[in-house]
Amino acid sequence: MALNETRSWLIAYDIASPRRLQRVHRYLKTVAVPVQYSVFVAEETAHGIQGIRDQLAREINPKTDDVRIYPLPKRPELHHYGRR
């Protein structure tokens, strides 16, 4: 992937502290689109996602919190079950 190529990234988190949870959620709302509670999608370049990773690393406690960032395929096959 070229450094300036934009792609979709799935960001999911599990934060132990309510205070950190609020900070992470508030931050991600500024850089990504919420899909479900604790799950976001961001359209970013490799450089842009690195900036998000760096900011999240400053916000969390790596001993108790879990943040995962997955690159999504260019044309994902989506299935939806249940209510929106």
PDB file of N, CA and C in Angstrom:
ATOM      1  N   MET A   1       0.844  -1.182   0.000  1.00  0.00           N
ATOM      2  CA  MET A   1       0.000   0.000   0.000  1.00  0.00           C
ATOM      3  C   MET A   1       0.886   1.240   0.000  1.00  0.00           C
ATOM      4  N   ALA A   2       0.589   2.163  -0.898  1.00  0.00           N
ATOM      5  CA  ALA A   2       1.321   3.420  -0.941  1.00  0.00           C
ATOM      6  C   ALA A   2       0.990   4.251   0.296  1.00  0.00           C
ATOM      7  N   LEU A   3       1.953   5.032   0.746  1.00  0.00           N
ATOM      8  CA  LEU A   3       1.750   5.811   1.970  1.00  0.00           C
ATOM      9  C   LEU A   3       0.636   6.836   1.847  1.00  0.00           C
ATOM     10  N   ASN A   4       0.379   7.320   0.627  1.00  0.00           N
ATOM     11  CA  ASN A   4      -0.664   8.338   0.455  1.00  0.00           C
ATOM     12  C   ASN A   4      -1.991   7.747  -0.012  1.00  0.00           C
ATOM     13  N   GLU A   5      -2.094   6.431  -0.080  1.00  0.00           N
ATOM     14  CA  GLU A   5      -3.338   5.775  -0.500  1.00  0.00           C
ATOM     15  C   GLU A   5      -4.297   5.666   0.689  1.00  0.00           C
ATOM     16  N   THR A   6      -5.517   6.136   0.490  1.00  0.00           N
ATOM     17  CA  THR A   6      -6.524   6.073   1.540  1.00  0.00           C
ATOM     18  C   THR A   6      -7.207   4.709   1.519  1.00  0.00           C
ATOM     19  N   ARG A   7      -7.438   4.185   2.700  1.00  0.00           N
ATOM     20  CA  ARG A   7      -8.185   2.936   2.815  1.00  0.00           C
ATOM     21  C   ARG A   7      -9.022   2.982   4.084  1.00  0.00           C
ATOM     22  N   SER A   8      -9.907   2.008   4.233  1.00  0.00           N
ATOM     23  CA  SER A   8     -10.772   1.930   5.412  1.00  0.00           C
ATOM     24  C   SER A   8     -10.096   1.104   6.499  1.00  0.00           C
ATOM     25  N   TRP A   9     -10.282   1.555   7.739  1.00  0.00           N
ATOM     26  CA  TRP A   9      -9.721   0.884   8.913  1.00  0.00           C
ATOM     27  C   TRP A   9     -10.831   0.691   9.939  1.00  0.00           C
ATOM     28  N   LEU A  10     -10.913  -0.478  10.500  1.00  0.00           N
ATOM     29  CA  LEU A  10     -11.858  -0.771  11.573  1.00  0.00           C
ATOM     30  C   LEU A  10     -11.123  -0.605  12.894  1.00  0.00           C
ATOM     31  N   ILE A  11     -11.667   0.211  13.779  1.00  0.00           N
ATOM     32  CA  ILE A  11     -11.062   0.468  15.084  1.00  0.00           C
ATOM     33  C   ILE A  11     -12.053   0.014  16.146  1.00  0.00           C
ATOM     34  N   ALA A  12     -11.614  -0.886  17.011  1.00  0.00           N
ATOM     35  CA  ALA A  12     -12.463  -1.396  18.092  1.00  0.00           C
ATOM     36  C   ALA A  12     -11.687  -1.285  19.395  1.00  0.00           C
ATOM     37  N   TYR A  13     -12.395  -1.037  20.483  1.00  0.00           N
ATOM     38  CA  TYR A  13     -11.695  -0.876  21.754  1.00  0.00           C
ATOM     39  C   TYR A  13     -12.524  -1.403  22.913  1.00  0.00           C
ATOM     40  N   ASP A  14     -11.799  -1.740  23.981  1.00  0.00           N
ATOM     41  CA  ASP A  14     -12.380  -2.134  25.263  1.00  0.00           C
ATOM     42  C   ASP A  14     -11.534  -1.424  26.315  1.00  0.00           C
ATOM     43  N   ILE A  15     -12.104  -0.416  26.935  1.00  0.00           N
ATOM     44  CA  ILE A  15     -11.376   0.432  27.872  1.00  0.00           C
ATOM     45  C   ILE A  15     -11.926   0.198  29.283  1.00  0.00           C
ATOM     46  N   ALA A  16     -11.048  -0.066  30.231  1.00  0.00           N
ATOM     47  CA  ALA A  16     -11.469  -0.424  31.597  1.00  0.00           C
ATOM     48  C   ALA A  16     -11.974   0.764  32.406  1.00  0.00           C
ATOM     49  N   SER A  17     -11.376   1.916  32.244  1.00  0.00           N
ATOM     50  CA  SER A  17     -11.729   3.089  33.048  1.00  0.00           C
ATOM     51  C   SER A  17     -12.797   3.928  32.341  1.00  0.00           C
ATOM     52  N   PRO A  18     -13.888   4.275  33.023  1.00  0.00           N
ATOM     53  CA  PRO A  18     -14.914   5.131  32.401  1.00  0.00           C
ATOM     54  C   PRO A  18     -14.353   6.477  31.910  1.00  0.00           C
ATOM     55  N   ARG A  19     -13.408   7.015  32.641  1.00  0.00           N
ATOM     56  CA  ARG A  19     -12.833   8.308  32.246  1.00  0.00           C
ATOM     57  C   ARG A  19     -12.031   8.177  30.953  1.00  0.00           C
ATOM     58  N   ARG A  20     -11.184   7.161  30.868  1.00  0.00           N
ATOM     59  CA  ARG A  20     -10.425   6.933  29.635  1.00  0.00           C
ATOM     60  C   ARG A  20     -11.362   6.560  28.496  1.00  0.00           C
ATOM     61  N   LEU A  21     -12.388   5.791  28.799  1.00  0.00           N
ATOM     62  CA  LEU A  21     -13.372   5.401  27.790  1.00  0.00           C
ATOM     63  C   LEU A  21     -13.992   6.640  27.150  1.00  0.00           C
ATOM     64  N   GLN A  22     -14.380   7.597  27.962  1.00  0.00           N
ATOM     65  CA  GLN A  22     -14.955   8.839  27.425  1.00  0.00           C
ATOM     66  C   GLN A  22     -13.966   9.583  26.549  1.00  0.00           C
ATOM     67  N   ARG A  23     -12.708   9.662  26.987  1.00  0.00           N
ATOM     68  CA  ARG A  23     -11.696  10.380  26.209  1.00  0.00           C
ATOM     69  C   ARG A  23     -11.449   9.698  24.864  1.00  0.00           C
ATOM     70  N   VAL A  24     -11.328   8.375  24.876  1.00  0.00           N
ATOM     71  CA  VAL A  24     -11.090   7.639  23.633  1.00  0.00           C
ATOM     72  C   VAL A  24     -12.289   7.786  22.706  1.00  0.00           C
ATOM     73  N   HIS A  25     -13.487   7.625  23.226  1.00  0.00           N
ATOM     74  CA  HIS A  25     -14.697   7.734  22.405  1.00  0.00           C
ATOM     75  C   HIS A  25     -14.814   9.137  21.803  1.00  0.00           C
ATOM     76  N   ARG A  26     -14.599  10.146  22.627  1.00  0.00           N
ATOM     77  CA  ARG A  26     -14.682  11.536  22.146  1.00  0.00           C
ATOM     78  C   ARG A  26     -13.639  11.797  21.055  1.00  0.00           C
ATOM     79  N   TYR A  27     -12.420  11.312  21.243  1.00  0.00           N
ATOM     80  CA  TYR A  27     -11.374  11.498  20.239  1.00  0.00           C
ATOM     81  C   TYR A  27     -11.734  10.794  18.936  1.00  0.00           C
ATOM     82  N   LEU A  28     -12.152   9.519  19.026  1.00  0.00           N
ATOM     83  CA  LEU A  28     -12.440   8.776  17.805  1.00  0.00           C
ATOM     84  C   LEU A  28     -13.599   9.383  17.019  1.00  0.00           C
ATOM     85  N   LYS A  29     -14.555  10.009  17.695  1.00  0.00           N
ATOM     86  CA  LYS A  29     -15.651  10.673  16.981  1.00  0.00           C
ATOM     87  C   LYS A  29     -15.144  11.816  16.111  1.00  0.00           C
ATOM     88  N   THR A  30     -13.956  12.350  16.408  1.00  0.00           N
ATOM     89  CA  THR A  30     -13.417  13.447  15.601  1.00  0.00           C
ATOM     90  C   THR A  30     -12.664  12.949  14.376  1.00  0.00           C
ATOM     91  N   VAL A  31     -12.255  11.674  14.369  1.00  0.00           N
ATOM     92  CA  VAL A  31     -11.431  11.174  13.266  1.00  0.00           C
ATOM     93  C   VAL A  31     -12.041   9.980  12.535  1.00  0.00           C
ATOM     94  N   ALA A  32     -13.151   9.456  13.032  1.00  0.00           N
ATOM     95  CA  ALA A  32     -13.749   8.260  12.441  1.00  0.00           C
ATOM     96  C   ALA A  32     -15.261   8.294  12.602  1.00  0.00           C
ATOM     97  N   VAL A  33     -15.928   7.340  11.959  1.00  0.00           N
ATOM     98  CA  VAL A  33     -17.389   7.246  11.993  1.00  0.00           C
ATOM     99  C   VAL A  33     -17.786   6.092  12.914  1.00  0.00           C
ATOM    100  N   PRO A  34     -18.647   6.359  13.915  1.00  0.00           N
ATOM    101  CA  PRO A  34     -19.069   5.264  14.786  1.00  0.00           C
ATOM    102  C   PRO A  34     -19.975   4.286  14.033  1.00  0.00           C
ATOM    103  N   VAL A  35     -19.709   3.001  14.207  1.00  0.00           N
ATOM    104  CA  VAL A  35     -20.507   1.949  13.581  1.00  0.00           C
ATOM    105  C   VAL A  35     -21.387   1.293  14.637  1.00  0.00           C
ATOM    106  N   GLN A  36     -20.802   0.966  15.760  1.00  0.00           N
ATOM    107  CA  GLN A  36     -21.493   0.454  16.931  1.00  0.00           C
ATOM    108  C   GLN A  36     -20.753   1.005  18.133  1.00  0.00           C
ATOM    109  N   TYR A  37     -21.281   0.754  19.322  1.00  0.00           N
ATOM    110  CA  TYR A  37     -20.587   1.197  20.516  1.00  0.00           C
ATOM    111  C   TYR A  37     -19.209   0.535  20.553  1.00  0.00           C
ATOM    112  N   SER A  38     -18.179   1.313  20.677  1.00  0.00           N
ATOM    113  CA  SER A  38     -16.791   0.855  20.733  1.00  0.00           C
ATOM    114  C   SER A  38     -16.244   0.354  19.403  1.00  0.00           C
ATOM    115  N   VAL A  39     -16.910   0.636  18.290  1.00  0.00           N
ATOM    116  CA  VAL A  39     -16.429   0.235  16.970  1.00  0.00           C
ATOM    117  C   VAL A  39     -16.563   1.432  16.019  1.00  0.00           C
ATOM    118  N   PHE A  40     -15.467   1.761  15.351  1.00  0.00           N
ATOM    119  CA  PHE A  40     -15.435   2.892  14.428  1.00  0.00           C
ATOM    120  C   PHE A  40     -14.802   2.467  13.110  1.00  0.00           C
ATOM    121  N   VAL A  41     -15.099   3.222  12.055  1.00  0.00           N
ATOM    122  CA  VAL A  41     -14.439   3.054  10.766  1.00  0.00           C
ATOM    123  C   VAL A  41     -13.808   4.394  10.398  1.00  0.00           C
ATOM    124  N   ALA A  42     -12.527   4.336  10.008  1.00  0.00           N
ATOM    125  CA  ALA A  42     -11.804   5.539   9.598  1.00  0.00           C
ATOM    126  C   ALA A  42     -11.325   5.364   8.167  1.00  0.00           C
ATOM    127  N   GLU A  43     -11.402   6.430   7.386  1.00  0.00           N
ATOM    128  CA  GLU A  43     -10.841   6.477   6.035  1.00  0.00           C
ATOM    129  C   GLU A  43      -9.548   7.257   6.153  1.00  0.00           C
ATOM    130  N   GLU A  44      -8.423   6.562   6.118  1.00  0.00           N
ATOM    131  CA  GLU A  44      -7.136   7.207   6.366  1.00  0.00           C
ATOM    132  C   GLU A  44      -6.032   6.626   5.506  1.00  0.00           C
ATOM    133  N   THR A  45      -4.974   7.402   5.352  1.00  0.00           N
ATOM    134  CA  THR A  45      -3.745   6.910   4.750  1.00  0.00           C
ATOM    135  C   THR A  45      -2.960   6.173   5.839  1.00  0.00           C
ATOM    136  N   ALA A  46      -1.864   5.536   5.453  1.00  0.00           N
ATOM    137  CA  ALA A  46      -1.007   4.863   6.431  1.00  0.00           C
ATOM    138  C   ALA A  46      -0.463   5.883   7.441  1.00  0.00           C
ATOM    139  N   HIS A  47      -0.115   7.061   6.947  1.00  0.00           N
ATOM    140  CA  HIS A  47       0.379   8.115   7.838  1.00  0.00           C
ATOM    141  C   HIS A  47      -0.723   8.586   8.787  1.00  0.00           C
ATOM    142  N   GLY A  48      -1.927   8.739   8.270  1.00  0.00           N
ATOM    143  CA  GLY A  48      -3.055   9.182   9.094  1.00  0.00           C
ATOM    144  C   GLY A  48      -3.405   8.182  10.180  1.00  0.00           C
ATOM    145  N   ILE A  49      -3.401   6.887   9.840  1.00  0.00           N
ATOM    146  CA  ILE A  49      -3.735   5.881  10.847  1.00  0.00           C
ATOM    147  C   ILE A  49      -2.630   5.798  11.888  1.00  0.00           C
ATOM    148  N   GLN A  50      -1.398   6.085  11.500  1.00  0.00           N
ATOM    149  CA  GLN A  50      -0.304   6.100  12.480  1.00  0.00           C
ATOM    150  C   GLN A  50      -0.522   7.218  13.492  1.00  0.00           C
ATOM    151  N   GLY A  51      -1.013   8.355  13.035  1.00  0.00           N
ATOM    152  CA  GLY A  51      -1.324   9.451  13.947  1.00  0.00           C
ATOM    153  C   GLY A  51      -2.419   9.073  14.928  1.00  0.00           C
ATOM    154  N   ILE A  52      -3.432   8.365  14.443  1.00  0.00           N
ATOM    155  CA  ILE A  52      -4.512   7.899  15.319  1.00  0.00           C
ATOM    156  C   ILE A  52      -3.956   6.901  16.334  1.00  0.00           C
ATOM    157  N   ARG A  53      -3.124   5.980  15.871  1.00  0.00           N
ATOM    158  CA  ARG A  53      -2.508   4.989  16.781  1.00  0.00           C
ATOM    159  C   ARG A  53      -1.689   5.685  17.863  1.00  0.00           C
ATOM    160  N   ASP A  54      -0.923   6.682  17.462  1.00  0.00           N
ATOM    161  CA  ASP A  54      -0.093   7.401  18.431  1.00  0.00           C
ATOM    162  C   ASP A  54      -0.950   8.093  19.484  1.00  0.00           C
ATOM    163  N   GLN A  55      -2.020   8.739  19.048  1.00  0.00           N
ATOM    164  CA  GLN A  55      -2.899   9.437  19.994  1.00  0.00           C
ATOM    165  C   GLN A  55      -3.582   8.441  20.932  1.00  0.00           C
ATOM    166  N   LEU A  56      -4.062   7.322  20.393  1.00  0.00           N
ATOM    167  CA  LEU A  56      -4.702   6.314  21.240  1.00  0.00           C
ATOM    168  C   LEU A  56      -3.721   5.724  22.243  1.00  0.00           C
ATOM    169  N   ALA A  57      -2.478   5.535  21.830  1.00  0.00           N
ATOM    170  CA  ALA A  57      -1.461   5.007  22.744  1.00  0.00           C
ATOM    171  C   ALA A  57      -1.238   5.949  23.923  1.00  0.00           C
ATOM    172  N   ARG A  58      -1.394   7.246  23.696  1.00  0.00           N
ATOM    173  CA  ARG A  58      -1.252   8.217  24.790  1.00  0.00           C
ATOM    174  C   ARG A  58      -2.457   8.213  25.716  1.00  0.00           C
ATOM    175  N   GLU A  59      -3.618   7.809  25.219  1.00  0.00           N
ATOM    176  CA  GLU A  59      -4.857   7.869  25.993  1.00  0.00           C
ATOM    177  C   GLU A  59      -5.128   6.633  26.846  1.00  0.00           C
ATOM    178  N   ILE A  60      -4.600   5.486  26.449  1.00  0.00           N
ATOM    179  CA  ILE A  60      -4.992   4.238  27.106  1.00  0.00           C
ATOM    180  C   ILE A  60      -3.957   3.774  28.126  1.00  0.00           C
ATOM    181  N   ASN A  61      -4.372   2.800  28.928  1.00  0.00           N
ATOM    182  CA  ASN A  61      -3.468   2.075  29.813  1.00  0.00           C
ATOM    183  C   ASN A  61      -3.259   0.707  29.172  1.00  0.00           C
ATOM    184  N   PRO A  62      -2.066   0.433  28.632  1.00  0.00           N
ATOM    185  CA  PRO A  62      -1.864  -0.816  27.899  1.00  0.00           C
ATOM    186  C   PRO A  62      -1.994  -2.075  28.761  1.00  0.00           C
ATOM    187  N   LYS A  63      -1.955  -1.938  30.081  1.00  0.00           N
ATOM    188  CA  LYS A  63      -2.101  -3.102  30.960  1.00  0.00           C
ATOM    189  C   LYS A  63      -3.549  -3.529  31.135  1.00  0.00           C
ATOM    190  N   THR A  64      -4.492  -2.589  30.981  1.00  0.00           N
ATOM    191  CA  THR A  64      -5.898  -2.911  31.232  1.00  0.00           C
ATOM    192  C   THR A  64      -6.818  -2.678  30.033  1.00  0.00           C
ATOM    193  N   ASP A  65      -6.364  -1.907  29.050  1.00  0.00           N
ATOM    194  CA  ASP A  65      -7.207  -1.546  27.908  1.00  0.00           C
ATOM    195  C   ASP A  65      -6.786  -2.315  26.660  1.00  0.00           C
ATOM    196  N   ASP A  66      -7.711  -2.412  25.714  1.00  0.00           N
ATOM    197  CA  ASP A  66      -7.448  -3.128  24.460  1.00  0.00           C
ATOM    198  C   ASP A  66      -7.978  -2.293  23.303  1.00  0.00           C
ATOM    199  N   VAL A  67      -7.090  -1.922  22.385  1.00  0.00           N
ATOM    200  CA  VAL A  67      -7.483  -1.207  21.166  1.00  0.00           C
ATOM    201  C   VAL A  67      -6.948  -2.011  19.995  1.00  0.00           C
ATOM    202  N   ARG A  68      -7.817  -2.243  19.018  1.00  0.00           N
ATOM    203  CA  ARG A  68      -7.420  -3.003  17.826  1.00  0.00           C
ATOM    204  C   ARG A  68      -7.785  -2.207  16.578  1.00  0.00           C
ATOM    205  N   ILE A  69      -6.863  -2.205  15.617  1.00  0.00           N
ATOM    206  CA  ILE A  69      -7.071  -1.500  14.355  1.00  0.00           C
ATOM    207  C   ILE A  69      -6.806  -2.484  13.230  1.00  0.00           C
ATOM    208  N   TYR A  70      -7.830  -2.708  12.406  1.00  0.00           N
ATOM    209  CA  TYR A  70      -7.743  -3.672  11.314  1.00  0.00           C
ATOM    210  C   TYR A  70      -7.927  -2.963   9.975  1.00  0.00           C
ATOM    211  N   PRO A  71      -7.066  -3.231   8.996  1.00  0.00           N
ATOM    212  CA  PRO A  71      -7.319  -2.699   7.656  1.00  0.00           C
ATOM    213  C   PRO A  71      -8.459  -3.491   7.014  1.00  0.00           C
ATOM    214  N   LEU A  72      -9.359  -2.792   6.355  1.00  0.00           N
ATOM    215  CA  LEU A  72     -10.471  -3.454   5.670  1.00  0.00           C
ATOM    216  C   LEU A  72     -10.134  -3.612   4.188  1.00  0.00           C
ATOM    217  N   PRO A  73     -10.632  -4.665   3.552  1.00  0.00           N
ATOM    218  CA  PRO A  73     -10.385  -4.815   2.118  1.00  0.00           C
ATOM    219  C   PRO A  73     -11.035  -3.679   1.333  1.00  0.00           C
ATOM    220  N   LYS A  74     -10.541  -3.444   0.129  1.00  0.00           N
ATOM    221  CA  LYS A  74     -11.078  -2.341  -0.682  1.00  0.00           C
ATOM    222  C   LYS A  74     -12.559  -2.523  -0.996  1.00  0.00           C
ATOM    223  N   ARG A  75     -12.972  -3.741  -1.231  1.00  0.00           N
ATOM    224  CA  ARG A  75     -14.379  -4.024  -1.518  1.00  0.00           C
ATOM    225  C   ARG A  75     -14.879  -5.101  -0.565  1.00  0.00           C
ATOM    226  N   PRO A  76     -15.180  -4.700   0.668  1.00  0.00           N
ATOM    227  CA  PRO A  76     -15.598  -5.710   1.640  1.00  0.00           C
ATOM    228  C   PRO A  76     -16.993  -6.250   1.321  1.00  0.00           C
ATOM    229  N   GLU A  77     -17.199  -7.493   1.642  1.00  0.00           N
ATOM    230  CA  GLU A  77     -18.525  -8.098   1.525  1.00  0.00           C
ATOM    231  C   GLU A  77     -19.202  -7.902   2.874  1.00  0.00           C
ATOM    232  N   LEU A  78     -20.267  -7.111   2.899  1.00  0.00           N
ATOM    233  CA  LEU A  78     -20.926  -6.760   4.154  1.00  0.00           C
ATOM    234  C   LEU A  78     -22.233  -7.527   4.313  1.00  0.00           C
ATOM    235  N   HIS A  79     -22.460  -7.987   5.511  1.00  0.00           N
ATOM    236  CA  HIS A  79     -23.719  -8.642   5.874  1.00  0.00           C
ATOM    237  C   HIS A  79     -24.245  -7.957   7.110  1.00  0.00           C
ATOM    238  N   HIS A  80     -25.530  -7.716   7.156  1.00  0.00           N
ATOM    239  CA  HIS A  80     -26.140  -7.040   8.290  1.00  0.00           C
ATOM    240  C   HIS A  80     -27.285  -7.884   8.809  1.00  0.00           C
ATOM    241  N   TYR A  81     -27.299  -8.126  10.110  1.00  0.00           N
ATOM    242  CA  TYR A  81     -28.369  -8.896  10.733  1.00  0.00           C
ATOM    243  C   TYR A  81     -28.931  -8.091  11.892  1.00  0.00           C
ATOM    244  N   GLY A  82     -30.208  -8.184  12.109  1.00  0.00           N
ATOM    245  CA  GLY A  82     -30.831  -7.461  13.203  1.00  0.00           C
ATOM    246  C   GLY A  82     -31.156  -6.037  12.824  1.00  0.00           C
ATOM    247  N   ARG A  83     -31.583  -5.280  13.802  1.00  0.00           N
ATOM    248  CA  ARG A  83     -31.993  -3.896  13.547  1.00  0.00           C
ATOM    249  C   ARG A  83     -30.794  -2.982  13.432  1.00  0.00           C
ATOM    250  N   ARG A  84     -30.979  -1.893  12.719  1.00  0.00           N
ATOM    251  CA  ARG A  84     -29.892  -0.925  12.541  1.00  0.00           C
ATOM    252  C   ARG A  84     -29.911   0.089  13.645  1.00  0.00           C
TER     253      ARG A  84
END
